[in-house]
Amino acid sequence: MTFKIFSVPVKISFLFPAAITFLMVTSIKEAALISFVSAFFHEIGHLLAIKKLGGKIKNIEFGAFGGRITLSGESGLTLKGEAAAAFAGPAVNFIFSAVFLVCFLFTGNKSVLLPIAINLGMGFFNLFPISTLDGGRIFSALLHMRFSDRTCDIVLNTVSAIFLLIILFFGFLLIMRKGGNFSLLVTCSYLVIFGFVRATD
C-alpha cells in the first residue's frame, strides 16, 4: 500500500500488518497497538522536523519493525539540523508520555500508565548512541562537527557495539529469569541486521 503524507510517499509493507497481528497474538493486545501507534507518530515527528528544517525526504516505509525515513541524496540538512530532526521522534514520545501523565494525575485512570511506559521506553531507547537509532544519528552529527569522517565512523561503530553488547547481556538476563522473554534479544538482532543492511545500501 502506498499513499502520501505532506506530499511524502509512504509505503506500508505487508510485513507491517503481519507484525501487528503477530504481536497481538503473542503479547498484550493493548501494548502492541499502543507501540505501533506510538511508532507511527514517532516517524511523523521526524517528518515534520525534517520538512520544517528544509530537508528533502525520498519516502517513508513501514515494515516489520516500525518506520524508516529515507532522505534524498542531498538531504538539505545541516549537521545541527540532522541532530534536531533525529531528536524530534523521541520528543514526540516524551510529549505523549507527558500528556498521558497529566491525564493520570487529573483522573487517576490507571489505564493510561501503559502508554506512558511504552512512550517513555520508546523515547529513551531510541536515544541510545547506536548507529541504527536516533541517538546514533545525533551522536554521529555531533562527532562530524569536530572530527573527520574516518574518526567518526570508528567512534560510532565502537560505541554502537558496546551498547549492543549491553542490550544482549540484559536480554540473556531476562531469558534466564523465570517468566523472562526474548524481546531484547530480538531487538538487538534487528539492530545488527538493520545496521548491516544500511551499511551495504
mmCIF file of C-alpha atoms in Angstrom:
data_model
loop_
_atom_site.group_PDB
_atom_site.id
_atom_site.type_symbol
_atom_site.label_atom_id
_atom_site.label_comp_id
_atom_site.label_asym_id
_atom_site.label_seq_id
_atom_site.Cartn_x
_atom_site.Cartn_y
_atom_site.Cartn_z
ATOM 1 C CA MET A 1 0.000 0.000 0.000
ATOM 2 C CA THR A 2 1.340 3.443 -0.962
ATOM 3 C CA PHE A 3 -0.038 6.901 -0.148
ATOM 4 C CA LYS A 4 1.259 10.366 0.714
ATOM 5 C CA ILE A 5 1.544 12.397 3.925
ATOM 6 C CA PHE A 6 2.509 16.050 3.446
ATOM 7 C CA SER A 7 3.433 15.175 -0.178
ATOM 8 C CA VAL A 8 5.864 12.483 1.014
ATOM 9 C CA PRO A 9 5.360 8.948 -0.391
ATOM 10 C CA VAL A 10 4.548 6.452 2.363
ATOM 11 C CA LYS A 11 4.838 2.730 1.716
ATOM 12 C CA ILE A 12 3.350 0.144 4.053
ATOM 13 C CA SER A 13 4.905 -3.281 3.594
ATOM 14 C CA PHE A 14 2.761 -6.379 4.078
ATOM 15 C CA LEU A 15 5.116 -7.174 6.970
ATOM 16 C CA PHE A 16 3.742 -4.206 8.945
ATOM 17 C CA PRO A 17 0.194 -5.558 9.486
ATOM 18 C CA ALA A 18 1.698 -9.047 9.832
ATOM 19 C CA ALA A 19 3.888 -7.806 12.702
ATOM 20 C CA ILE A 20 0.901 -6.142 14.373
ATOM 21 C CA THR A 21 -1.096 -9.367 14.129
ATOM 22 C CA PHE A 22 1.821 -11.406 15.499
ATOM 23 C CA LEU A 23 2.282 -9.120 18.498
ATOM 24 C CA MET A 24 -1.436 -9.065 19.236
ATOM 25 C CA VAL A 25 -1.492 -12.864 19.274
ATOM 26 C CA THR A 26 1.695 -13.376 21.292
ATOM 27 C CA SER A 27 1.576 -10.445 23.721
ATOM 28 C CA ILE A 28 -0.740 -7.925 25.332
ATOM 29 C CA LYS A 29 -3.001 -6.626 22.562
ATOM 30 C CA GLU A 30 -3.161 -3.127 24.022
ATOM 31 C CA ALA A 31 0.628 -2.913 24.262
ATOM 32 C CA ALA A 32 1.067 -3.980 20.629
ATOM 33 C CA LEU A 33 -1.408 -1.419 19.321
ATOM 34 C CA ILE A 34 -0.034 1.387 21.504
ATOM 35 C CA SER A 35 3.508 0.551 20.378
ATOM 36 C CA PHE A 36 2.686 0.767 16.675
ATOM 37 C CA VAL A 37 0.609 3.925 17.053
ATOM 38 C CA SER A 38 3.449 5.498 19.044
ATOM 39 C CA ALA A 39 5.962 4.389 16.403
ATOM 40 C CA PHE A 40 3.799 5.933 13.664
ATOM 41 C CA PHE A 41 3.670 9.324 15.382
ATOM 42 C CA HIS A 42 7.367 8.989 16.215
ATOM 43 C CA GLU A 43 8.047 8.940 12.462
ATOM 44 C CA ILE A 44 5.614 11.820 11.898
ATOM 45 C CA GLY A 45 7.716 13.806 14.377
ATOM 46 C CA HIS A 46 10.811 13.162 12.254
ATOM 47 C CA LEU A 47 8.881 14.043 9.095
ATOM 48 C CA LEU A 48 7.618 17.389 10.398
ATOM 49 C CA ALA A 49 11.037 18.339 11.773
ATOM 50 C CA ILE A 50 12.812 17.500 8.508
ATOM 51 C CA LYS A 51 10.245 19.456 6.472
ATOM 52 C CA LYS A 52 10.498 22.425 8.877
ATOM 53 C CA LEU A 53 14.308 22.413 8.633
ATOM 54 C CA GLY A 54 14.212 22.367 4.846
ATOM 55 C CA GLY A 55 15.216 18.731 4.410
ATOM 56 C CA LYS A 56 14.268 16.587 1.438
ATOM 57 C CA ILE A 57 12.591 13.241 2.104
ATOM 58 C CA LYS A 58 12.550 10.492 -0.505
ATOM 59 C CA ASN A 59 9.992 8.270 1.235
ATOM 60 C CA ILE A 60 8.793 6.680 4.460
ATOM 61 C CA GLU A 61 8.433 2.926 4.747
ATOM 62 C CA PHE A 62 6.675 0.967 7.487
ATOM 63 C CA GLY A 63 7.838 -2.617 7.848
ATOM 64 C CA ALA A 64 8.030 -5.363 10.435
ATOM 65 C CA PHE A 65 9.967 -3.217 12.916
ATOM 66 C CA GLY A 66 8.257 0.134 12.524
ATOM 67 C CA GLY A 67 9.058 3.060 10.252
ATOM 68 C CA ARG A 68 12.090 4.227 8.340
ATOM 69 C CA ILE A 69 12.571 7.608 6.671
ATOM 70 C CA THR A 70 14.857 7.734 3.646
ATOM 71 C CA LEU A 71 16.298 11.134 2.789
ATOM 72 C CA SER A 72 17.114 12.260 -0.738
ATOM 73 C CA GLY A 73 20.744 12.149 -1.850
ATOM 74 C CA GLU A 74 21.095 15.835 -0.983
ATOM 75 C CA SER A 75 19.128 15.925 2.252
ATOM 76 C CA GLY A 76 19.352 19.708 2.588
ATOM 77 C CA LEU A 77 20.019 19.417 6.320
ATOM 78 C CA THR A 78 22.952 20.842 8.236
ATOM 79 C CA LEU A 79 24.599 18.707 10.908
ATOM 80 C CA LYS A 80 22.655 20.589 13.574
ATOM 81 C CA GLY A 81 19.513 20.041 11.504
ATOM 82 C CA GLU A 82 20.186 16.303 11.302
ATOM 83 C CA ALA A 83 20.601 16.128 15.081
ATOM 84 C CA ALA A 84 17.412 18.126 15.658
ATOM 85 C CA ALA A 85 15.409 16.010 13.183
ATOM 86 C CA ALA A 86 16.678 12.814 14.821
ATOM 87 C CA PHE A 87 15.645 14.067 18.270
ATOM 88 C CA ALA A 88 12.154 15.014 17.045
ATOM 89 C CA GLY A 89 10.961 11.381 17.039
ATOM 90 C CA PRO A 90 11.777 10.653 20.691
ATOM 91 C CA ALA A 91 10.488 14.143 21.565
ATOM 92 C CA VAL A 92 7.039 13.131 20.291
ATOM 93 C CA ASN A 93 7.114 10.062 22.546
ATOM 94 C CA PHE A 94 8.057 12.224 25.544
ATOM 95 C CA ILE A 95 5.219 14.642 24.739
ATOM 96 C CA PHE A 96 2.757 11.744 24.551
ATOM 97 C CA SER A 97 4.038 10.478 27.914
ATOM 98 C CA ALA A 98 3.579 13.919 29.459
ATOM 99 C CA VAL A 99 0.026 14.220 28.114
ATOM 100 C CA PHE A 100 -0.948 10.795 29.457
ATOM 101 C CA LEU A 101 0.728 11.597 32.777
ATOM 102 C CA VAL A 102 -1.394 14.744 33.117
ATOM 103 C CA CYS A 103 -4.483 12.644 32.351
ATOM 104 C CA PHE A 104 -3.493 10.196 35.089
ATOM 105 C CA LEU A 105 -2.859 12.959 37.630
ATOM 106 C CA PHE A 106 -6.249 14.527 36.956
ATOM 107 C CA THR A 107 -8.347 11.369 36.545
ATOM 108 C CA GLY A 108 -6.442 8.637 38.396
ATOM 109 C CA ASN A 109 -7.212 6.308 35.467
ATOM 110 C CA LYS A 110 -4.545 3.585 35.615
ATOM 111 C CA SER A 111 -5.201 2.514 32.017
ATOM 112 C CA VAL A 112 -3.022 5.428 30.837
ATOM 113 C CA LEU A 113 0.027 4.070 32.696
ATOM 114 C CA LEU A 114 0.746 1.604 29.865
ATOM 115 C CA PRO A 115 1.028 4.256 27.109
ATOM 116 C CA ILE A 116 3.145 6.358 29.480
ATOM 117 C CA ALA A 117 5.572 3.468 29.994
ATOM 118 C CA ILE A 118 5.648 2.490 26.307
ATOM 119 C CA ASN A 119 6.305 6.020 25.067
ATOM 120 C CA LEU A 120 8.968 6.665 27.710
ATOM 121 C CA GLY A 121 10.660 3.384 26.852
ATOM 122 C CA MET A 122 10.487 4.070 23.116
ATOM 123 C CA GLY A 123 11.810 7.593 23.547
ATOM 124 C CA PHE A 124 14.751 6.734 25.792
ATOM 125 C CA PHE A 125 15.648 3.544 23.893
ATOM 126 C CA ASN A 126 15.828 5.460 20.607
ATOM 127 C CA LEU A 127 18.298 7.890 22.195
ATOM 128 C CA PHE A 128 20.893 5.155 22.743
ATOM 129 C CA PRO A 129 24.022 6.056 20.697
ATOM 130 C CA ILE A 130 23.614 3.084 18.347
ATOM 131 C CA SER A 131 24.130 3.794 14.657
ATOM 132 C CA THR A 132 20.703 2.477 13.610
ATOM 133 C CA LEU A 133 18.828 4.525 16.226
ATOM 134 C CA ASP A 134 18.042 8.229 16.530
ATOM 135 C CA GLY A 135 20.646 8.570 19.264
ATOM 136 C CA GLY A 136 23.245 7.217 16.873
ATOM 137 C CA ARG A 137 22.309 9.824 14.264
ATOM 138 C CA ILE A 138 22.510 12.584 16.870
ATOM 139 C CA PHE A 139 25.870 11.275 18.104
ATOM 140 C CA SER A 140 27.144 10.989 14.520
ATOM 141 C CA ALA A 141 26.138 14.564 13.696
ATOM 142 C CA LEU A 142 27.868 15.865 16.827
ATOM 143 C CA LEU A 143 31.018 13.890 16.025
ATOM 144 C CA HIS A 144 31.109 15.184 12.431
ATOM 145 C CA MET A 145 31.119 18.740 13.754
ATOM 146 C CA ARG A 146 34.589 18.171 15.189
ATOM 147 C CA PHE A 147 36.246 15.106 13.660
ATOM 148 C CA SER A 148 36.993 13.522 10.298
ATOM 149 C CA ASP A 149 34.636 11.013 8.683
ATOM 150 C CA ARG A 150 37.004 8.127 9.444
ATOM 151 C CA THR A 151 37.313 9.045 13.121
ATOM 152 C CA CYS A 152 33.554 9.490 13.403
ATOM 153 C CA ASP A 153 32.894 6.053 11.883
ATOM 154 C CA ILE A 154 35.375 4.350 14.236
ATOM 155 C CA VAL A 155 33.972 6.040 17.349
ATOM 156 C CA LEU A 156 30.320 5.499 16.367
ATOM 157 C CA ASN A 157 30.828 1.832 15.462
ATOM 158 C CA THR A 158 32.737 1.194 18.704
ATOM 159 C CA VAL A 159 30.116 2.874 20.895
ATOM 160 C CA SER A 160 27.316 1.110 18.999
ATOM 161 C CA ALA A 161 28.966 -2.279 19.578
ATOM 162 C CA ILE A 162 29.342 -1.582 23.300
ATOM 163 C CA PHE A 163 25.684 -0.647 23.700
ATOM 164 C CA LEU A 164 24.545 -3.653 21.645
ATOM 165 C CA LEU A 165 26.578 -5.934 23.916
ATOM 166 C CA ILE A 166 24.926 -4.335 26.946
ATOM 167 C CA ILE A 167 21.481 -4.937 25.413
ATOM 168 C CA LEU A 168 22.442 -8.560 24.665
ATOM 169 C CA PHE A 169 23.601 -9.023 28.257
ATOM 170 C CA PHE A 170 20.316 -7.784 29.701
ATOM 171 C CA GLY A 171 18.439 -9.808 27.078
ATOM 172 C CA PHE A 172 20.062 -13.004 28.335
ATOM 173 C CA LEU A 173 19.283 -11.999 31.926
ATOM 174 C CA LEU A 174 15.601 -11.663 31.002
ATOM 175 C CA ILE A 175 15.584 -15.129 29.454
ATOM 176 C CA MET A 176 17.305 -16.687 32.472
ATOM 177 C CA ARG A 177 14.779 -15.182 34.862
ATOM 178 C CA LYS A 178 11.523 -17.021 35.422
ATOM 179 C CA GLY A 179 8.972 -15.580 33.032
ATOM 180 C CA GLY A 180 11.687 -13.778 31.052
ATOM 181 C CA ASN A 181 11.238 -13.045 27.361
ATOM 182 C CA PHE A 182 13.205 -12.712 24.133
ATOM 183 C CA SER A 183 12.218 -9.111 23.366
ATOM 184 C CA LEU A 184 15.647 -7.538 23.976
ATOM 185 C CA LEU A 185 17.448 -10.250 22.014
ATOM 186 C CA VAL A 186 15.043 -9.845 19.103
ATOM 187 C CA THR A 187 15.514 -6.078 19.233
ATOM 188 C CA CYS A 188 19.291 -6.398 19.339
ATOM 189 C CA SER A 189 19.279 -8.849 16.413
ATOM 190 C CA TYR A 190 17.157 -6.435 14.398
ATOM 191 C CA LEU A 191 19.529 -3.534 15.129
ATOM 192 C CA VAL A 192 22.517 -5.593 13.989
ATOM 193 C CA ILE A 193 20.788 -6.800 10.798
ATOM 194 C CA PHE A 194 19.334 -3.367 10.029
ATOM 195 C CA GLY A 195 22.743 -1.782 10.551
ATOM 196 C CA PHE A 196 24.328 -4.249 8.130
ATOM 197 C CA VAL A 197 21.630 -3.600 5.510
ATOM 198 C CA ARG A 198 22.090 0.155 5.802
ATOM 199 C CA ALA A 199 25.854 -0.190 5.536
ATOM 200 C CA THR A 200 25.518 -2.123 2.284
ATOM 201 C CA ASP A 201 22.922 0.259 0.717
#
